Coordinates of N, CA and C in Angstrom, one line a residue:
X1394 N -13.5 -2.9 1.8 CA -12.9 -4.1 1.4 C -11.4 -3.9 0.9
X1395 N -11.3 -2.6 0.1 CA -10.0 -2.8 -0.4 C -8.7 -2.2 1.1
X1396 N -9.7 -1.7 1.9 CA -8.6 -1.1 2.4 C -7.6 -2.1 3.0
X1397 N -8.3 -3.1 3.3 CA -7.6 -4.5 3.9 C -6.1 -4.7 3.5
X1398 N -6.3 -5.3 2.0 CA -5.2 -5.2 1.6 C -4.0 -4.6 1.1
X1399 N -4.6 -3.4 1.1 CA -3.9 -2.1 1.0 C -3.2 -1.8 2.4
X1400 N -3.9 -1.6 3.5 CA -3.0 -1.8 4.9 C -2.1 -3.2 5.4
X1401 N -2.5 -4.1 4.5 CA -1.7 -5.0 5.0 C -0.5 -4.8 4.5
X1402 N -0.4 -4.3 3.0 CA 0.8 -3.7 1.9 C 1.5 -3.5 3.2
X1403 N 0.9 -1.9 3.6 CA 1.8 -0.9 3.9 C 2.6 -1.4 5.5
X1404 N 1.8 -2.3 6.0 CA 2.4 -2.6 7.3 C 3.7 -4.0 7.5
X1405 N 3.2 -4.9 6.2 CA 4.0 -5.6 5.5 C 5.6 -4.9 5.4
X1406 N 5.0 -3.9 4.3 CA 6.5 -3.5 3.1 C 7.3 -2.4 4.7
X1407 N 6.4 -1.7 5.7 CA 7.5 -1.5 6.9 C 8.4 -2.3 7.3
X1408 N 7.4 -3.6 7.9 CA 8.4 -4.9 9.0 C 9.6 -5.2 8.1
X1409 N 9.1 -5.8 6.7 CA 9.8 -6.3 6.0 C 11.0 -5.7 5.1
X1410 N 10.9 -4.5 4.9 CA 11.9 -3.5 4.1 C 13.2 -3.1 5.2
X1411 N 12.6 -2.8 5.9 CA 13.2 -3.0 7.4 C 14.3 -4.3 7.8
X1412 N 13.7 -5.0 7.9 CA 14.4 -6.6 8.3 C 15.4 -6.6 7.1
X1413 N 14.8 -6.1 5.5 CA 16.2 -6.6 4.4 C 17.3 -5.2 4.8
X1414 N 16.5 -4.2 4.8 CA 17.6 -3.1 4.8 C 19.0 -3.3 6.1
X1415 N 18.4 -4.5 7.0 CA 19.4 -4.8 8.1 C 19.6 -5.8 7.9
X1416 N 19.0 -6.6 7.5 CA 19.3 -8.4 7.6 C 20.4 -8.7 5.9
X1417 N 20.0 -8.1 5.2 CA 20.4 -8.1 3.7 C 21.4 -7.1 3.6
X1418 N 21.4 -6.1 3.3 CA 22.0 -4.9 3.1 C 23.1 -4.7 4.2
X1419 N 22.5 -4.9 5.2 CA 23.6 -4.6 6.8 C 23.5 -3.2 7.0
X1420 N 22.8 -2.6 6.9 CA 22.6 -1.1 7.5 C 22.5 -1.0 9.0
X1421 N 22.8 0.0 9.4 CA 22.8 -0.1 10.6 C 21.1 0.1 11.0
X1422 N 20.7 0.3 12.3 CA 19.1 0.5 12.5 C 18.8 2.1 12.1
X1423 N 20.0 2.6 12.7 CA 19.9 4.1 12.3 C 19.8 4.8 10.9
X1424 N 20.8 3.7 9.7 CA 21.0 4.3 8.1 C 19.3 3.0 7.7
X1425 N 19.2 2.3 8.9 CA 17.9 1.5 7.8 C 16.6 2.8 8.9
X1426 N 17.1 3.5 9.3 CA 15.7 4.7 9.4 C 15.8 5.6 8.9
X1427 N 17.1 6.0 8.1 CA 16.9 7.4 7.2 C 16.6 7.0 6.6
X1428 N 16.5 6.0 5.9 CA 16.4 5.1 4.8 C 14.8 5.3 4.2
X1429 N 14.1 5.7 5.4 CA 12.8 5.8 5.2 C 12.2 7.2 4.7
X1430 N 13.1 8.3 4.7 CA 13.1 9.6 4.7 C 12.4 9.8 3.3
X1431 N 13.1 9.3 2.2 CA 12.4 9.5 1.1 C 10.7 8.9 1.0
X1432 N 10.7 7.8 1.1 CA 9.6 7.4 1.6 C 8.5 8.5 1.9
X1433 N 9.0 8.6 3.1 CA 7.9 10.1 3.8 C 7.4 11.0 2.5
X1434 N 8.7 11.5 2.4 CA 8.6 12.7 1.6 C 7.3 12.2 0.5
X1435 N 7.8 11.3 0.0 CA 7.0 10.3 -1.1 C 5.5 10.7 -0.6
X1436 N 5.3 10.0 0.4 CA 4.2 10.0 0.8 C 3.2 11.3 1.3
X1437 N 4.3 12.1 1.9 CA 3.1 13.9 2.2 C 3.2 13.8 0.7
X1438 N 4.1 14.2 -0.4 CA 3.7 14.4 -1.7 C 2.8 13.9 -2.2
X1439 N 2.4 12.6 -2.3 CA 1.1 11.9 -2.7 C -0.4 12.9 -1.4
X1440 N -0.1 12.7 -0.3 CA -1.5 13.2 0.1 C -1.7 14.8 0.1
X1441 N -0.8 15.0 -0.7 CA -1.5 16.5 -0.8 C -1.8 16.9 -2.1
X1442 N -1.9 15.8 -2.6 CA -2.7 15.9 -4.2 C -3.6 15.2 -4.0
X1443 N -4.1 14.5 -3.0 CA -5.4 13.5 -3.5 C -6.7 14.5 -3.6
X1444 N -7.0 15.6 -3.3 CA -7.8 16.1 -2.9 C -7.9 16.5 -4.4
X1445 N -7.0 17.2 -5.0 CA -6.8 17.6 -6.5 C -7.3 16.6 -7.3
X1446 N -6.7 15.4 -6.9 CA -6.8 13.9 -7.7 C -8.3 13.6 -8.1
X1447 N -8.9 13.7 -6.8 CA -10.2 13.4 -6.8 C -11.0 14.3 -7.7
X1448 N -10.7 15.4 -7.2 CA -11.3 16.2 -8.2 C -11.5 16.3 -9.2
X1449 N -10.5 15.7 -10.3 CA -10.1 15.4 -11.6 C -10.5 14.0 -11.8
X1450 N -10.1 13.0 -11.1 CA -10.8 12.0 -11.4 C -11.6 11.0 -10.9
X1451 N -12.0 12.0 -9.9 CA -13.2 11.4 -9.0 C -12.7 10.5 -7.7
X1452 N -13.5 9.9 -7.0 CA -13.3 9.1 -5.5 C -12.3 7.8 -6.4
X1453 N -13.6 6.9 -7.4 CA -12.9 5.6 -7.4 C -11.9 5.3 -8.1
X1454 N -11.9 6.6 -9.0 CA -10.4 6.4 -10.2 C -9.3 6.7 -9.3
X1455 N -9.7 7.6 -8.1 CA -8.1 8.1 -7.2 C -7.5 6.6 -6.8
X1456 N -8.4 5.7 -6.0 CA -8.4 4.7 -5.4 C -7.5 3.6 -6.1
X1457 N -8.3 4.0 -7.1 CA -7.1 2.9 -8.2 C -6.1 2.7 -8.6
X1458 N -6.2 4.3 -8.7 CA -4.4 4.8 -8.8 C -4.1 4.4 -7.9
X1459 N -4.4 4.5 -6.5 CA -3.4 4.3 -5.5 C -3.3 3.0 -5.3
X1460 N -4.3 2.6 -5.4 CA -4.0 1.0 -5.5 C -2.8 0.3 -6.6
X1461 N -2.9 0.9 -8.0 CA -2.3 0.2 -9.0 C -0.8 0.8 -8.8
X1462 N -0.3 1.8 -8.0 CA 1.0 2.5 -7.5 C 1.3 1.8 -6.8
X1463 N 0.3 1.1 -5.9 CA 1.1 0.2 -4.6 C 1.4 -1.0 -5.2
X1464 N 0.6 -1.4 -6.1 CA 0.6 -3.1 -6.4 C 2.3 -2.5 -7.4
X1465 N 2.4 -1.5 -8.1 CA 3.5 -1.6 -8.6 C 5.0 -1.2 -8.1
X1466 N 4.5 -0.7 -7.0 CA 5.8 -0.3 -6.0 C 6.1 -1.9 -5.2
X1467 N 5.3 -2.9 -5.0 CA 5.4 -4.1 -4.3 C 6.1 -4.9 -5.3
X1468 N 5.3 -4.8 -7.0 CA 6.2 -6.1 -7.6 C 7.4 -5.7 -7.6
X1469 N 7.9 -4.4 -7.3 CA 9.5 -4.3 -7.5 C 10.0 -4.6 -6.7
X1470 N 9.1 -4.2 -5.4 CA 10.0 -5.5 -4.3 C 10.2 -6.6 -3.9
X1471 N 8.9 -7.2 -5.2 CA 8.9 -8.9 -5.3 C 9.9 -9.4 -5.9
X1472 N 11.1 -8.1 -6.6 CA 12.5 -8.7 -7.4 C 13.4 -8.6 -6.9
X1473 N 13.2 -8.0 -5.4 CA 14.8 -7.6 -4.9 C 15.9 -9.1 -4.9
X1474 N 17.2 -8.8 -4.8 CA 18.2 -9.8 -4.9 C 18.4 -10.1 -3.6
X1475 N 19.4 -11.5 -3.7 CA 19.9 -11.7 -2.4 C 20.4 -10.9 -1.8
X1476 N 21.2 -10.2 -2.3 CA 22.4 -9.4 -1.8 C 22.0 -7.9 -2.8
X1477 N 21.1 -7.3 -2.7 CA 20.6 -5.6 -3.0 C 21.0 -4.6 -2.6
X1478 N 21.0 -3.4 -3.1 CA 21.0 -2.3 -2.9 C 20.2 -1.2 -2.7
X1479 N 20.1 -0.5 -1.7 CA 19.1 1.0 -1.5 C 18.7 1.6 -2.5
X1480 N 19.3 2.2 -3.0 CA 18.9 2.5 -4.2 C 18.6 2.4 -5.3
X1481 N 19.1 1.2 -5.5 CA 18.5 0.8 -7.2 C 17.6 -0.9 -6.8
X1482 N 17.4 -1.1 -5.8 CA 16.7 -2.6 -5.4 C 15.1 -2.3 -4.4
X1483 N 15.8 -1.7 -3.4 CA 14.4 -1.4 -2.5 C 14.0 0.2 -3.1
X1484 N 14.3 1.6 -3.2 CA 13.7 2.4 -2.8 C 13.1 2.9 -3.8
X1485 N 13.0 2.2 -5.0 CA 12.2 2.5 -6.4 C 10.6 1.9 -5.8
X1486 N 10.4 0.7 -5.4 CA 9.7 0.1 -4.4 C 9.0 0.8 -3.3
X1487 N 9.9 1.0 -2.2 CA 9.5 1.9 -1.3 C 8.5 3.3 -1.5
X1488 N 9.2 3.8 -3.1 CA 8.4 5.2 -3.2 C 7.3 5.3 -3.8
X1489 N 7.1 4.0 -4.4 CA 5.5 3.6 -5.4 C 4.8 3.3 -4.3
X1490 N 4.9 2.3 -3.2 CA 4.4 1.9 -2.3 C 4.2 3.2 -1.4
X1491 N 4.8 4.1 -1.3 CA 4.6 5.3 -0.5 C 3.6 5.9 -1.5
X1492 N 3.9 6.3 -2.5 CA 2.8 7.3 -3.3 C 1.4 6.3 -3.4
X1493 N 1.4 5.3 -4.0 CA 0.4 4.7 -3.7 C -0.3 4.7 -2.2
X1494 N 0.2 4.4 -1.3 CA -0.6 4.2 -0.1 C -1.3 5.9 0.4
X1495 N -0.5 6.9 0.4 CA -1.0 8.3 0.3 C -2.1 8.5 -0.4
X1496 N -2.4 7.8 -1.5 CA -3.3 8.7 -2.1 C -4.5 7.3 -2.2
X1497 N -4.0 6.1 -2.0 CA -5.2 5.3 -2.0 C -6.0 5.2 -0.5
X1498 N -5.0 5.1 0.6 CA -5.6 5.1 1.6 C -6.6 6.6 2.2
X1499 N -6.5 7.6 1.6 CA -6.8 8.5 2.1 C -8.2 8.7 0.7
X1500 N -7.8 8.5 -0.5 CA -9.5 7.9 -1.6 C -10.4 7.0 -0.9
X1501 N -9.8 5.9 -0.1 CA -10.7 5.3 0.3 C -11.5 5.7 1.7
X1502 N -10.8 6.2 2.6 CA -11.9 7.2 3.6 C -12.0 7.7 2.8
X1503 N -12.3 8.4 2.0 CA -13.3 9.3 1.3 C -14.1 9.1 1.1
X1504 N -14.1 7.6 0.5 CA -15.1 6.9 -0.1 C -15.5 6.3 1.1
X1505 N -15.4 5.9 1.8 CA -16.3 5.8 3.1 C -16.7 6.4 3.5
X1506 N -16.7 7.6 3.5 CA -17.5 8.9 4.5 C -18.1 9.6 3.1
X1507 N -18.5 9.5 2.0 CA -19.2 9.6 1.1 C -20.6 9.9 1.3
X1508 N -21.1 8.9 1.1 CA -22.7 9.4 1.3 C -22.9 9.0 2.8
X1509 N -22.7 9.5 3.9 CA -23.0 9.2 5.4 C -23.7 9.9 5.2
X1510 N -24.3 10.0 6.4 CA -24.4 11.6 7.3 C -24.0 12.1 8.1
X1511 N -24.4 13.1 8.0 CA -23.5 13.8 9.3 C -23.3 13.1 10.7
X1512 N -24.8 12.4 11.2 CA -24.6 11.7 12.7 C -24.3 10.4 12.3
X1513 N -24.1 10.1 11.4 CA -23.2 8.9 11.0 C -22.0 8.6 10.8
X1514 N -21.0 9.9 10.6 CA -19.5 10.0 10.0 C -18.7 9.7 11.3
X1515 N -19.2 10.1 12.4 CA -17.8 9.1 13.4 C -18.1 7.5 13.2
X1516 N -19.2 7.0 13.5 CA -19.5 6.1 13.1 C -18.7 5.2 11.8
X1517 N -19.2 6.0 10.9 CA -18.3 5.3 9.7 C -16.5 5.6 9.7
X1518 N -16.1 6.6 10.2 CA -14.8 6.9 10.3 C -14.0 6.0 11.5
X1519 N -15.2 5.8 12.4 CA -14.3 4.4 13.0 C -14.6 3.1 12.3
X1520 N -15.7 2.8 11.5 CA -15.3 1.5 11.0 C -14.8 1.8 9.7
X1521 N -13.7 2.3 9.4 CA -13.3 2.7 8.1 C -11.3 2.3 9.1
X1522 N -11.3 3.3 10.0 CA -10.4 3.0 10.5 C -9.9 1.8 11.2
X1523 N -11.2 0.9 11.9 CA -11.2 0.0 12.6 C -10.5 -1.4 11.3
X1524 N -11.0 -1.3 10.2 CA -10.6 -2.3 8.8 C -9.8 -2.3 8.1
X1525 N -8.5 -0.5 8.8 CA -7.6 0.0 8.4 C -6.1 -1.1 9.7
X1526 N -6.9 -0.8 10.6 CA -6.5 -1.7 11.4 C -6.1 -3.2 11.4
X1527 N -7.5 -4.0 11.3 CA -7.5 -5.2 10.9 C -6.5 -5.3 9.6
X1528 N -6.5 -4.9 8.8 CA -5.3 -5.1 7.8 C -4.1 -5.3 7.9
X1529 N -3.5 -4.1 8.8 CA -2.5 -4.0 9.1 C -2.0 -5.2 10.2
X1530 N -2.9 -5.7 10.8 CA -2.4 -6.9 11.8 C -2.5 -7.9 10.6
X1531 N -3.5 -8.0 9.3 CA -3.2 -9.1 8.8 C -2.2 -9.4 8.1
X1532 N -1.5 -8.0 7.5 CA -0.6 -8.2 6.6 C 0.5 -8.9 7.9
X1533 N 0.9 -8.2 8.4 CA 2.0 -8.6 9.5 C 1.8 -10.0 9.7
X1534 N 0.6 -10.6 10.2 CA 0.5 -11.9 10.4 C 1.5 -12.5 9.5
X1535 N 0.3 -12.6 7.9 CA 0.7 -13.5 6.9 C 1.9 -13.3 6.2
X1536 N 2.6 -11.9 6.0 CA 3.3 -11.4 5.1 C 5.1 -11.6 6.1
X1537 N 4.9 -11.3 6.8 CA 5.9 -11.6 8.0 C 6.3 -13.4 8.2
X1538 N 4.8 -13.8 8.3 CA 5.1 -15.5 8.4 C 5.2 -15.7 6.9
X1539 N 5.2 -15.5 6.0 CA 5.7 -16.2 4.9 C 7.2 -15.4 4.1
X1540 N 7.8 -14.7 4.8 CA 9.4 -14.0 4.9 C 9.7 -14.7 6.0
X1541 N 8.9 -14.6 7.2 CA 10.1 -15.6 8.0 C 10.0 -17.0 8.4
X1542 N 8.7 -17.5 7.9 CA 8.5 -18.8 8.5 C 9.9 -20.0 8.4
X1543 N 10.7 -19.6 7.1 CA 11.9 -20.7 7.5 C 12.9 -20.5 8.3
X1544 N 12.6 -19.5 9.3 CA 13.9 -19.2 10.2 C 14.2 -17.9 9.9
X1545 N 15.6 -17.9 9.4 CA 16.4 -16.8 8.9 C 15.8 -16.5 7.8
X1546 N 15.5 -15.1 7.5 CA 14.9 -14.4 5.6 C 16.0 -14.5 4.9
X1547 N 15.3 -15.2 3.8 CA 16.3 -15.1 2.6 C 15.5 -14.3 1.6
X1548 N 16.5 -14.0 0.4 CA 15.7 -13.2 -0.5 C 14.3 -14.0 -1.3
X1549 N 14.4 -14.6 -1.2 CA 13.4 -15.6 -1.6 C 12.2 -15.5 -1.1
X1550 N 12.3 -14.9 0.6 CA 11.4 -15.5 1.4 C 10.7 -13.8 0.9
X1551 N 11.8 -12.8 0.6 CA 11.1 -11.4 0.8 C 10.2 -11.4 -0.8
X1552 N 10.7 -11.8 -1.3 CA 10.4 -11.9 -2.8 C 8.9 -12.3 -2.7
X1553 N 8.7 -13.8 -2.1 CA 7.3 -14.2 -2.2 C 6.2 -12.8 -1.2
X1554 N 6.6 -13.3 -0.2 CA 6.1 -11.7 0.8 C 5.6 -10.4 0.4
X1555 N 6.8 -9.8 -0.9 CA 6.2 -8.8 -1.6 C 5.0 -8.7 -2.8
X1556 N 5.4 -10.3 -3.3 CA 4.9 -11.0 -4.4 C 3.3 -11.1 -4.0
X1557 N 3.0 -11.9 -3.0 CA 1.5 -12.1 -2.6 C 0.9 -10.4 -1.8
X1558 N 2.0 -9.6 -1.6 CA 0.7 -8.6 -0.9 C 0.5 -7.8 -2.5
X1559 N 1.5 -7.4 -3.3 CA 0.9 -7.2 -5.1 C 0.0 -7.7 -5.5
X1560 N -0.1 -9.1 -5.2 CA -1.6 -9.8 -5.6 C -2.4 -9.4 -5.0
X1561 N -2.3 -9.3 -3.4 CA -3.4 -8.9 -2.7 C -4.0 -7.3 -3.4
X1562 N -3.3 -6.8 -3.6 CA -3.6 -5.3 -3.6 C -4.3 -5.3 -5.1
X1563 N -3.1 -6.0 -6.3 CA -4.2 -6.4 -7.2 C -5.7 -6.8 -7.4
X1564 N -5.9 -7.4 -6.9 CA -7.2 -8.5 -6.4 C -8.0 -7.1 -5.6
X1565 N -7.7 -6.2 -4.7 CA -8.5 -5.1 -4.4 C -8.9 -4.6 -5.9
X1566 N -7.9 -4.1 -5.8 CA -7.7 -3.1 -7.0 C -9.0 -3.2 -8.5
X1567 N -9.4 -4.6 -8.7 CA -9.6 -5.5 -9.7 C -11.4 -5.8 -9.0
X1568 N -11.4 -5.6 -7.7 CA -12.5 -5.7 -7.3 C -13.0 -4.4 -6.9
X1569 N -12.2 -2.9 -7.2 CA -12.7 -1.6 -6.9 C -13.3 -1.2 -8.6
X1570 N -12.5 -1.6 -9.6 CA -12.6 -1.2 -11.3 C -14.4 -2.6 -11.2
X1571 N -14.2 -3.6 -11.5 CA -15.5 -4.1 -11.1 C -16.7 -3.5 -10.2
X1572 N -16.6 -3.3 -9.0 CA -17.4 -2.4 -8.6 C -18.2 -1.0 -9.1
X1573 N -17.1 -0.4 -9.8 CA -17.4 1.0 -10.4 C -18.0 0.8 -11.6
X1574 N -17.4 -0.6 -12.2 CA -18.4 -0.3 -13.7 C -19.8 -1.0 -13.6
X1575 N -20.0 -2.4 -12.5 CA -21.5 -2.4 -12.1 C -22.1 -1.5 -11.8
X1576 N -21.7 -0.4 -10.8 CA -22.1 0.5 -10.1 C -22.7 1.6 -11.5
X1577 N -21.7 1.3 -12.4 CA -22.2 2.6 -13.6 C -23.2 2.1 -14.6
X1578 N -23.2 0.9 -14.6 CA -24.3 -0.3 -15.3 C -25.8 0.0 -14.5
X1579 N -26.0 -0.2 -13.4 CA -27.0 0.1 -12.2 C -27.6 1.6 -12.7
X1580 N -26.6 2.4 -12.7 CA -26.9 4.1 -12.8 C -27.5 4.3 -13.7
X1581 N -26.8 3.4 -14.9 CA -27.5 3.8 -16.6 C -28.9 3.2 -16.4
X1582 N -29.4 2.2 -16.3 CA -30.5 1.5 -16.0 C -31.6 2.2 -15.6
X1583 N -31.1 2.9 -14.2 CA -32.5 3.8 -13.6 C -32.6 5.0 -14.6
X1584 N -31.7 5.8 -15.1 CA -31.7 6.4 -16.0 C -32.9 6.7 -17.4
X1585 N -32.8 5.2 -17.3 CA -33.4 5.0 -18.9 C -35.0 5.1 -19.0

């Protein structure tokens, strides 16, 4: 469930960081693809600690993090200005959304392929991926039609765009911390 929104982030904050870094900024296509460079880096850096992450704080606390990195790399892009800048507007944004999406999206296959089994893990690894998918066409749908539904993007339009996938991701986020403490409620119980 959370990955949903989580891929929609990430496929969102592409189209759309994109579109301001040219449409807003005026970068050319080529300085709005270096543009992405840190990013990356952001991002191997996050997935080569999740494995550590987890280990220290388990599947659903990684998940969180990565979720509550994304939702907070998105509100900053829910503030960008009309007229922003690279570096102090989008890529504070960009790198939370990057660190976040590394280490959440890769918690949460984990957490899908958790208690399978063995003749079950392609199985589950395609419908893990298959909802990684669906996400990502939904974010683009809605997040894309509500940045460009009035025509030309204004900052306004990216503002809400980044604003509702933060909620979205929040609202995962909020329904993964709920899950874990029923789930720990359930545990105590048989326990007793």
């Amino acid at each position: 469930m959370a990955t949903v929104p989580l891929s929609a982030a990430l496929s969102g904050t592409f189209f759309l960081a994109t579109l301001y870094l040219q449409d807003v900024i005026e970068l050319t296509p080529l300085q709005a693809g270096l543009a992405y460079l840190p990013f990356c880096a952001s991002l191997l850096l996050a997935i080569s600690q999740v494995a550590r992450l987890i280990g220290a704080l388990g599947v659903t606390c990684t998940a969180l993090l990565g979720l509550l990195l994304t939702a907070a790399g998105l509100g900053w892009l829910a503030r960008l200005p009309d007229h922003g800048s690279l570096w102090t507007d989008v890529m504070p944004g960009m790198l939370g959304v990057a660190a976040g999406m590394g280490i959440g999206l890769m918690a949460l296959q984990n957490a899908a392929l958790a208690d399978v089994t063995e003749d079950d893990a392609g199985t589950a690894s395609g419908v893990q991926r298959s909802v990684d998918q669906l996400g990502g066409s939904l974010g683009l749908a809605v997040l894309v039609g509500t940045a460009l539904g009035g025509g030309t993007p204004q900052g306004a339009d990216f503002r809400a765009a980044f604003g509702w996938a933060a909620l979205g991701v929040l609202a995962a986020a909020a329904v993964v911390a709920v899950t874990r403490v029923s789930a720990g409620r359930s545990t105590r119980g048989i326990r007793s």
